[in-house]
XYZ file of C-alpha atoms in Angstrom:
659
model
C -152.369 32.925 123.287
C -151.667 30.918 120.138
C -153.431 27.861 121.550
C -156.451 30.044 122.292
C -156.363 31.388 118.736
C -156.242 27.826 117.456
C -159.332 26.861 119.423
C -161.237 29.938 118.227
C -160.383 28.908 114.664
C -161.695 25.422 115.378
C -164.951 26.785 116.770
C -165.529 29.171 113.861
C -164.747 26.495 111.278
C -167.096 23.844 112.669
C -169.878 26.412 113.079
C -169.488 27.440 109.444
C -169.644 23.834 108.320
C -172.617 22.963 110.519
C -174.558 26.032 109.315
C -173.901 25.074 105.708
C -174.462 21.373 106.459
C -171.512 20.865 104.134
C -167.731 21.068 104.282
C -164.515 19.531 105.586
C -163.913 19.907 109.331
C -160.941 17.540 109.538
C -158.233 19.927 108.331
C -159.451 23.047 110.193
C -159.459 21.095 113.454
C -156.144 19.378 112.776
C -154.213 22.410 111.469
C -155.521 25.122 113.777
C -152.182 25.610 115.562
C -150.402 25.834 112.197
C -152.819 28.599 111.180
C -152.410 30.420 114.482
C -148.623 30.477 114.116
C -148.711 31.500 110.451
C -151.262 34.323 110.659
C -150.527 35.298 114.248
C -146.739 35.387 114.071
C -145.014 34.370 110.831
C -146.695 35.858 107.770
C -145.925 39.375 106.545
C -149.168 40.902 105.265
C -151.458 43.888 105.676
C -155.113 42.902 105.677
C -156.105 46.510 104.930
C -154.023 46.412 101.711
C -154.358 42.796 100.517
C -152.425 43.394 97.284
C -149.331 44.925 98.922
C -146.628 43.747 96.475
C -144.076 42.650 99.086
C -146.457 40.626 101.253
C -145.686 37.000 101.978
C -147.769 34.668 99.848
C -149.752 31.894 101.474
C -151.425 29.162 99.423
C -153.814 26.608 100.919
C -153.085 23.774 98.513
C -155.475 21.519 100.443
C -158.308 23.830 99.429
C -161.035 21.683 100.944
C -159.939 23.134 104.294
C -161.300 26.532 103.269
C -163.208 27.078 106.541
C -159.793 27.136 108.254
C -158.525 29.850 105.915
C -161.685 31.981 106.086
C -161.620 31.890 109.897
C -158.012 33.082 109.917
C -158.631 35.785 107.308
C -161.539 37.098 109.379
C -159.460 37.159 112.566
C -156.582 38.849 110.719
C -158.753 41.789 109.748
C -159.359 41.144 106.075
C -162.606 42.471 104.647
C -164.373 39.239 105.482
C -167.104 39.685 108.064
C -168.708 37.288 110.503
C -171.780 37.429 108.282
C -169.603 36.250 105.385
C -168.504 33.271 107.490
C -172.138 32.456 108.220
C -172.811 32.265 104.465
C -170.156 29.606 103.930
C -170.752 27.632 100.732
C -173.900 29.595 99.882
C -174.834 31.204 96.569
C -172.957 34.449 95.854
C -171.135 34.326 99.199
C -167.562 35.478 99.679
C -166.790 32.164 101.367
C -167.171 29.535 98.624
C -166.588 25.828 99.171
C -162.981 26.053 97.999
C -160.900 29.261 98.036
C -161.396 31.344 94.900
C -158.995 33.965 93.568
C -160.455 37.504 93.476
C -163.604 36.351 95.274
C -162.222 36.531 98.820
C -159.628 39.069 100.019
C -156.481 37.291 101.149
C -156.934 34.293 98.860
C -153.905 34.222 96.546
C -155.064 31.516 94.108
C -158.056 29.270 93.513
C -157.355 25.867 95.017
C -159.237 22.609 95.282
C -157.818 20.201 92.715
C -155.094 18.755 94.903
C -151.501 19.659 94.119
C -152.390 22.667 91.970
C -151.878 25.079 94.853
C -148.504 23.587 95.719
C -147.321 24.059 92.123
C -148.764 27.603 92.134
C -146.657 28.306 95.219
C -143.564 27.116 93.353
C -144.408 29.635 90.627
C -144.851 32.421 93.173
C -141.509 31.654 94.791
C -139.855 31.619 91.372
C -141.459 34.976 90.535
C -140.135 36.442 93.805
C -136.586 35.367 92.971
C -136.801 36.758 89.447
C -138.286 40.079 90.556
C -135.775 40.446 93.388
C -132.946 40.054 90.873
C -134.489 42.662 88.577
C -135.475 45.356 91.057
C -133.402 45.055 94.229
C -130.331 47.249 94.454
C -127.358 47.300 96.780
C -129.071 49.914 98.940
C -132.755 48.878 98.654
C -134.426 45.492 98.982
C -137.944 46.126 97.744
C -138.709 42.515 96.809
C -138.069 40.320 99.826
C -140.830 37.946 100.833
C -141.502 34.258 101.368
C -144.054 31.885 99.888
C -145.783 29.412 102.187
C -148.099 26.574 101.297
C -150.040 24.032 103.352
C -150.661 20.651 101.770
C -152.006 17.299 102.880
C -151.727 13.655 101.933
C -153.892 14.098 98.833
C -151.585 16.804 97.485
C -148.602 14.586 98.231
C -150.092 11.731 96.222
C -150.861 13.798 93.122
C -148.190 13.624 90.426
C -148.153 17.379 89.882
C -146.624 17.820 93.335
C -143.711 15.584 92.429
C -143.119 17.460 89.169
C -143.247 20.880 90.822
C -141.164 19.856 93.846
C -138.487 18.423 91.571
C -138.147 21.693 89.659
C -138.254 23.810 92.829
C -135.401 21.767 94.298
C -133.396 22.026 91.088
C -133.771 25.817 91.099
C -132.990 26.114 94.812
C -136.031 28.259 95.672
C -134.921 29.063 99.211
C -137.866 31.301 100.049
C -140.413 28.541 99.466
C -141.658 26.870 102.655
C -144.159 24.014 102.411
C -145.929 22.613 105.461
C -147.145 19.035 105.147
C -150.130 18.087 107.289
C -149.231 14.434 107.856
C -152.231 12.989 109.679
C -152.327 9.438 108.239
C -155.933 9.884 107.062
C -157.461 10.574 103.653
C -161.074 10.702 102.520
C -161.600 6.959 102.107
C -159.663 5.759 105.150
C -156.120 5.458 106.422
C -153.365 6.582 104.046
C -151.360 3.426 104.723
C -153.781 1.579 102.430
C -152.261 3.378 99.426
C -149.359 5.544 100.576
C -146.367 4.115 102.391
C -143.337 5.910 100.957
C -140.965 8.080 102.957
C -141.999 11.606 102.005
C -138.974 13.009 103.823
C -136.530 10.917 101.784
C -138.403 11.743 98.594
C -138.089 15.492 99.148
C -134.474 15.196 100.230
C -133.850 13.514 96.889
C -135.526 16.518 95.234
C -132.863 18.715 96.917
C -135.217 20.115 99.563
C -134.340 20.797 103.171
C -136.658 18.625 105.275
C -137.615 19.404 108.873
C -139.307 16.257 110.100
C -141.101 14.966 113.209
C -142.726 18.280 114.143
C -145.712 18.100 116.480
C -148.327 20.045 114.561
C -150.138 20.892 117.796
C -147.061 22.365 119.513
C -146.768 26.126 119.075
C -143.118 26.075 120.146
C -142.118 23.339 117.696
C -143.965 25.005 114.829
C -142.352 28.385 115.468
C -138.896 26.849 115.752
C -139.395 24.907 112.511
C -140.379 28.036 110.579
C -137.419 29.990 111.974
C -135.112 27.169 110.920
C -136.722 27.064 107.464
C -136.239 30.807 106.953
C -132.554 30.517 107.823
C -132.124 28.178 104.854
C -131.562 30.203 101.675
C -130.353 27.761 99.045
C -133.093 25.120 99.141
C -136.865 25.071 99.495
C -138.010 23.656 102.830
C -140.600 21.016 103.679
C -141.830 21.016 107.278
C -143.500 17.688 108.053
C -145.994 18.073 110.888
C -147.750 15.195 112.594
C -151.322 16.185 113.400
C -154.596 14.613 114.459
C -157.335 15.087 111.879
C -160.489 16.328 113.607
C -158.481 17.282 116.709
C -160.764 17.555 119.755
C -163.787 15.793 118.261
C -164.974 13.300 120.915
C -165.567 10.293 118.645
C -164.310 11.349 115.213
C -160.738 12.489 115.882
C -158.226 10.465 113.818
C -161.036 9.131 111.630
C -161.858 9.637 107.968
C -165.426 10.282 109.152
C -164.482 13.884 109.894
C -162.644 14.543 106.642
C -165.449 15.679 104.383
C -168.754 15.846 106.290
C -170.160 17.972 109.125
C -169.515 16.614 112.611
C -173.123 16.812 113.752
C -174.650 18.797 116.617
C -173.714 16.460 119.477
C -170.140 16.007 118.233
C -169.726 19.790 117.986
C -170.964 20.238 121.568
C -168.464 17.652 122.768
C -165.699 19.278 120.724
C -166.337 22.718 122.202
C -166.421 21.254 125.703
C -163.046 19.580 125.082
C -161.594 22.861 123.795
C -162.978 25.037 126.574
C -165.293 26.938 124.238
C -168.872 27.879 125.213
C -170.989 25.094 123.731
C -174.128 27.269 123.639
C -172.571 29.969 121.441
C -171.989 29.865 117.712
C -169.237 31.868 116.012
C -167.675 32.657 119.364
C -164.831 35.167 119.452
C -163.042 35.946 122.685
C -162.107 39.543 123.425
C -158.452 38.635 124.002
C -158.124 37.032 120.559
C -159.794 40.048 118.961
C -157.404 42.396 120.761
C -154.408 40.285 119.779
C -155.199 40.554 116.086
C -156.068 44.255 116.363
C -152.603 44.882 117.811
C -150.984 42.642 115.199
C -152.789 44.500 112.429
C -151.308 47.787 113.658
C -147.825 46.255 113.657
C -148.265 44.900 110.145
C -149.615 48.205 108.827
C -146.490 49.880 110.211
C -144.320 47.304 108.456
C -146.104 47.926 105.163
C -145.786 51.708 105.576
C -142.058 51.329 106.232
C -141.790 49.366 102.998
C -143.692 52.069 101.131
C -141.309 54.732 102.423
C -138.378 52.623 101.253
C -140.107 52.033 97.918
C -140.614 55.784 97.430
C -136.916 56.421 98.044
C -135.960 53.611 95.671
C -138.300 54.954 92.972
C -136.802 58.429 93.268
C -133.251 57.139 93.012
C -133.944 54.586 90.261
C -136.657 56.091 88.010
C -135.970 53.690 85.128
C -136.497 50.675 87.374
C -139.657 52.299 88.733
C -140.978 52.772 85.216
C -140.295 49.116 84.406
C -141.965 48.108 87.685
C -145.140 50.021 86.843
C -145.277 48.607 83.326
C -144.792 45.061 84.580
C -147.234 45.258 87.468
C -149.949 46.667 85.201
C -148.952 44.710 82.050
C -148.684 47.926 80.059
C -147.996 47.349 76.363
C -145.663 49.765 74.539
C -147.462 51.777 71.872
C -144.971 50.896 69.163
C -144.275 47.167 69.009
C -142.837 47.498 65.461
C -144.616 44.373 64.255
C -145.821 46.088 61.090
C -142.227 46.482 59.974
C -141.314 42.902 60.882
C -140.757 41.027 57.638
C -141.167 37.259 57.902
C -140.272 35.078 54.945
C -142.969 32.972 53.340
C -143.845 30.154 53.132
C -143.091 29.466 56.759
C -144.516 27.468 59.643
C -146.544 29.576 62.050
C -144.378 28.237 64.917
C -141.381 29.862 63.177
C -143.302 33.077 62.529
C -144.344 33.131 66.182
C -140.720 32.758 67.248
C -139.721 35.833 65.252
C -142.605 37.815 66.705
C -141.898 36.610 70.250
C -138.239 37.595 70.066
C -139.209 41.004 68.702
C -141.725 41.491 71.505
C -139.194 40.430 74.143
C -137.054 43.451 73.304
C -140.035 45.741 73.844
C -141.616 44.018 76.855
C -139.055 43.235 79.587
C -141.637 41.473 81.778
C -142.403 38.844 79.112
C -140.785 35.563 80.213
C -141.322 31.859 79.621
C -140.167 28.546 78.319
C -141.134 25.039 77.358
C -141.440 21.473 78.557
C -138.033 20.546 77.074
C -139.231 21.448 73.576
C -137.951 24.937 72.800
C -136.073 23.765 69.655
C -139.412 22.450 68.350
C -141.855 25.033 69.706
C -139.436 27.852 68.821
C -140.037 29.687 72.083
C -136.477 30.455 73.177
C -135.643 34.148 73.620
C -132.360 34.283 71.751
C -130.879 37.417 73.312
C -131.572 36.469 76.906
C -130.137 34.133 79.520
C -131.716 31.126 81.165
C -133.059 31.030 84.686
C -131.077 28.563 86.784
C -130.197 28.135 90.450
C -128.585 31.309 91.835
C -129.104 32.952 88.445
C -132.565 34.463 88.136
C -131.807 37.407 85.847
C -132.649 35.432 82.711
C -135.941 35.209 80.879
C -135.853 31.665 79.508
C -137.386 29.032 81.773
C -136.595 25.345 81.416
C -139.517 23.396 82.862
C -138.206 19.984 81.834
C -140.643 17.272 80.793
C -143.198 18.388 83.367
C -146.213 19.697 81.444
C -148.715 19.548 84.297
C -146.473 21.351 86.762
C -145.424 23.808 84.043
C -149.032 24.893 83.578
C -149.612 25.386 87.297
C -146.245 27.070 87.894
C -146.932 29.745 85.281
C -150.329 30.244 86.961
C -148.447 31.014 90.166
C -146.115 33.408 88.346
C -149.083 35.239 86.824
C -150.997 35.373 90.122
C -147.926 36.758 91.888
C -147.859 39.620 89.342
C -144.896 41.503 87.917
C -144.236 39.083 85.050
C -146.204 37.908 81.994
C -145.444 34.201 81.577
C -145.799 31.904 78.585
C -145.185 28.178 78.345
C -145.111 25.770 75.428
C -145.303 22.167 74.341
C -146.673 20.042 71.494
C -150.412 20.620 71.117
C -151.298 16.995 71.825
C -149.652 17.309 75.254
C -151.987 20.104 76.254
C -153.911 17.141 77.687
C -151.194 16.758 80.325
C -151.683 20.357 81.468
C -155.425 20.734 80.942
C -156.255 20.934 84.687
C -153.866 23.862 85.063
C -155.254 25.536 81.920
C -158.736 25.215 83.362
C -157.591 26.802 86.632
C -155.999 29.732 84.771
C -159.273 30.301 82.917
C -161.242 30.074 86.153
C -158.950 32.624 87.835
C -158.734 34.917 84.800
C -154.934 34.802 84.743
C -153.190 36.269 81.650
C -151.084 33.181 80.950
C -149.942 32.476 77.374
C -149.866 28.903 76.053
C -147.931 28.258 72.864
C -148.911 24.924 71.309
C -147.225 23.698 68.136
C -147.577 20.657 65.833
C -151.261 21.409 65.618
C -152.755 18.647 63.449
C -152.258 15.252 61.800
C -149.743 17.005 59.540
C -147.222 16.255 62.307
C -146.840 13.162 60.152
C -144.433 10.339 60.904
C -144.582 10.607 64.701
C -147.996 9.021 64.402
C -151.307 9.242 66.267
C -149.737 9.550 69.717
C -148.369 12.935 68.655
C -151.116 14.011 66.259
C -153.785 16.158 67.959
C -157.336 15.388 66.910
C -159.671 16.319 69.780
C -157.474 18.900 71.542
C -158.643 21.971 69.604
C -162.300 21.391 70.438
C -161.374 20.400 73.997
C -159.713 23.755 74.615
C -162.373 25.793 72.852
C -165.033 24.632 75.289
C -163.129 25.875 78.368
C -164.860 29.104 79.480
C -162.652 32.209 79.415
C -159.849 30.533 77.449
C -159.115 32.306 74.170
C -157.953 29.903 71.461
C -156.182 31.407 68.425
C -155.123 29.377 65.388
C -153.509 31.679 62.821
C -153.298 30.750 59.134
C -150.008 32.392 58.127
C -147.256 34.701 59.331
C -149.421 37.832 59.137
C -152.221 36.292 61.176
C -149.574 35.140 63.653
C -148.480 38.736 64.183
C -152.101 39.787 64.678
C -152.639 36.901 67.076
C -149.802 38.119 69.285
C -151.343 41.591 69.407
C -154.609 40.018 70.597
C -152.717 38.013 73.221
C -150.959 41.057 74.644
C -154.177 43.070 74.798
C -155.937 40.326 76.726
C -155.243 40.493 80.460
C -158.476 39.047 81.858
C -157.748 35.434 81.039
C -155.379 32.947 79.389
C -154.806 32.493 75.660
C -153.774 29.410 73.706
C -151.833 30.067 70.498
C -152.050 26.998 68.254
C -149.344 26.807 65.589
C -148.319 24.643 62.659
C -145.227 22.522 62.257
C -145.388 22.600 58.443
C -144.720 25.602 56.214
C -147.761 27.645 55.214
C -148.013 30.103 52.308
C -148.635 33.807 52.733
C -152.341 34.433 52.230
C -153.459 37.507 50.386
C -156.214 39.011 52.490
C -158.755 41.706 51.822
C -159.396 42.661 55.436
C -157.151 43.704 58.319
C -156.497 43.604 62.054
C -159.896 44.973 63.044
C -161.664 42.081 61.343
C -159.127 39.560 62.692
C -160.029 40.605 66.230
C -163.633 39.601 65.483
C -162.527 35.985 65.356
C -163.614 35.347 61.781
C -163.465 37.451 58.630
C -163.736 37.337 54.855
C -160.296 37.071 53.262
C -161.260 36.559 49.615
C -162.455 39.436 47.389
C -166.153 40.151 47.747
C -168.105 38.535 44.926
C -170.293 40.406 42.446
C -172.829 37.617 42.684
C -174.049 35.892 45.810
C -171.719 32.961 46.596
C -172.981 29.427 46.166
C -170.230 28.089 48.458
C -168.780 29.552 51.667
C -165.510 27.980 52.792
C -164.589 28.307 56.478
C -161.295 27.152 57.955
C -158.705 27.903 60.633
C -154.932 27.665 60.716
C -153.212 25.550 58.087
C -156.507 24.599 56.453
C -157.203 28.184 55.329
C -154.648 27.785 52.541
C -156.440 24.581 51.483
C -159.705 26.530 51.425
C -158.124 29.164 49.194
C -157.026 26.490 46.710
C -160.537 25.038 46.746
C -161.873 28.528 46.101
C -159.666 28.949 43.025
C -160.700 25.579 41.561
C -164.385 26.387 42.109
C -164.035 29.759 40.390
C -162.386 28.104 37.375
C -165.405 25.800 37.316
C -167.729 28.819 37.283
C -168.921 28.444 40.872
C -168.940 31.591 42.967
C -167.447 31.045 46.416
C -165.773 32.853 49.270
C -163.171 32.043 51.936
C -163.591 32.899 55.609
C -160.635 32.599 57.963
C -161.734 31.779 61.501
C -158.675 32.057 63.779
C -160.866 32.329 66.888
C -164.188 30.560 66.405
C -165.600 31.317 69.839
C -164.915 35.035 69.421
C -166.564 34.924 65.996
C -169.652 33.344 67.555
C -169.803 36.198 70.079
C -170.118 38.832 67.348
C -173.371 40.559 66.464
C -175.677 38.493 64.305
C -175.436 41.075 61.532
C -171.647 40.756 61.329
C -171.754 36.961 61.212
C -174.374 37.021 58.482
C -172.357 39.574 56.503
C -169.236 37.378 56.678
C -170.969 34.075 55.932
C -173.274 35.379 53.240
C -176.634 33.962 52.194
C -178.216 31.134 54.168
C -178.885 29.071 51.044
C -175.162 28.876 50.161
C -173.397 25.589 50.836
C -171.265 26.126 53.908
C -168.084 24.073 54.055
C -165.837 23.771 57.125
C -162.286 22.447 56.720
C -160.343 21.696 59.886
C -157.893 18.858 60.446
C -159.248 18.193 63.928
C -162.547 16.990 65.341
C -165.052 19.766 64.814
C -168.293 19.317 66.720
C -168.482 22.958 67.763
C -168.690 24.133 64.151
C -172.290 22.992 63.972
C -173.265 26.311 65.527
C -172.404 27.885 62.159
C -173.676 25.225 59.750
C -176.681 22.989 59.166
C -176.940 19.237 58.653
C -177.090 19.755 54.903
C -173.737 21.546 54.802
C -170.377 19.824 54.283
C -167.586 19.282 56.816
C -164.054 18.012 56.438
C -163.014 16.940 59.928
C -161.025 14.204 61.581
C -163.361 11.456 62.699
C -160.644 9.082 63.916
C -157.076 9.141 65.155
C -154.321 9.779 62.615
C -151.711 7.410 61.259
C -147.940 7.271 61.104
C -146.979 8.535 57.641
C -145.685 11.686 55.915
C -148.079 14.619 56.242
C -149.051 14.795 52.569
C -150.008 11.121 52.539
C -152.179 11.708 55.584
C -153.849 14.662 53.881
C -154.755 12.406 50.982
C -155.824 9.548 53.268
C -158.181 11.698 55.348
C -159.548 13.861 52.561
C -157.702 17.126 53.196
C -156.717 17.799 49.581
C -158.297 20.543 47.483
C -159.199 18.093 44.728
C -161.031 15.709 47.054
C -162.880 18.559 48.752
C -163.930 20.043 45.398
C -165.251 16.646 44.224
C -167.412 16.360 47.334
C -168.640 19.948 46.994
C -169.685 19.268 43.398
C -171.641 16.218 44.509
C -173.371 18.284 47.193
C -174.275 21.034 44.725
C -175.790 18.626 42.184
C -178.063 16.932 44.711
């Protein structure tokens, strides 16, 4: 039966790709038996309730093989019709070119950039361990599932896979099972041209259990390998399967020619003949395969209903745990976070203010967890009252990701996609570049991940230009659906955290200072802060001649400039813009009210590159940006060197006004 399922999957996949005249037939043909075993025998899921909390997670890290996954989801009874398969890769279809989270039922995460899915799976397995520790009791196991991922040679070559595998082995994530499609072929040719290491030895060194030399076309060997993997509880498992890319294709099997292009009509006919499929029928489904999956669906529904009965009994016996479960699964925020009463000394760095807020929030929000890329003493993100997560000890809330920024970003994506925890991660702002692909994926999926970035400008100082962010702020602001907040003092930091917690439809980057910042007296409150930009100086009796805009640490510079201008008899105002993109989304009337008259000189002060600010200013206005990399020197010297002193800014404003 499983071989017949595999061949049906092959037929569906190549028909989808031929209809679209686009796609990757190599993996669906080569991994069909793997899919048949996983969805037909191994995985615990209920296609009628795709978000069942205790389902096994499956991640197709090699996302280009999406036709394989869609075929299996259709056969398994997910709400994915034959008509959906026929619209593969078409506009507004539910079968996009690479699997997309929340677009297709049964797809756990968006995959495509190789290695991201593997690291997501590590995050999901970590989430399962942490949730099992929190909610399972001696008499009820309500969190008890595995995470599976399928990856190919491309995933194996990407550095993120090494980072994530290293951490997974260190933590001993025994319920993580990765299947490696080892077919010796990549897009441009044979893998031996670039890839000759022993993957088995590499993963053994990472402290993984490795099951090697499995025939990926043998149902019996695949089943036995998975059973063996599930028996192992103290290490993640890598199953290395040898497969033939394009299996069954008359002339293209074992060739890179079938990796990323349709086979062609004649090749498909020959393939179907080799597989015993009717060559004159497209999207062929045999009655026996349909009946098999209908019976399996009934069995899986029963399994899910049994879990729900057990869950109901657990909830009745442990109402406090049930309440925590509901809050965590739905990311419910307590009404009273007590941040108004939190007194933070001033002047202080916003990274320090954030630490005080974060530790306060941790007491109120048990599902808030996270850590850093070996930088918690600097990013101030350690939860002081709580333990660390380590192997065989998953009750803690502090995660140590090690110096693995890229994997860190993708792992927290997996934690967030799993649900039940709200993760944050942190590093120096300049190293957001190392995790940008994962940040982009979180924004694309709409995951409520929190990024805490510190050392936010050239004021980092002596560490020099390698550690001084210049372009990173603008680079993050242009990512769709990523909220970027740069608070100016301890009060704005508290407000920023409120905005972060309220936002559950996408990720947020909190950008914080290393240096101490003064408390800023403001004349507006939290409502205006949530608009992204607001007037913080007293409203003038006369129309202002100068409007000073700034974010973060530069707002205090703007306030000093404002005072000097007033002494000189020049009316001006200060606008704090902690979230420029949100400010730009406001109604035109609000923006005009905040910025004042059009004929005023608008000045933007930001110690980063600032191209996006030109949406709020004209060519005749004045900007104080970084137009080069920084230098290695104390922060104050750099401020003087690059023109970020109130006196220098005032001099230039005066020159502008007299022209």
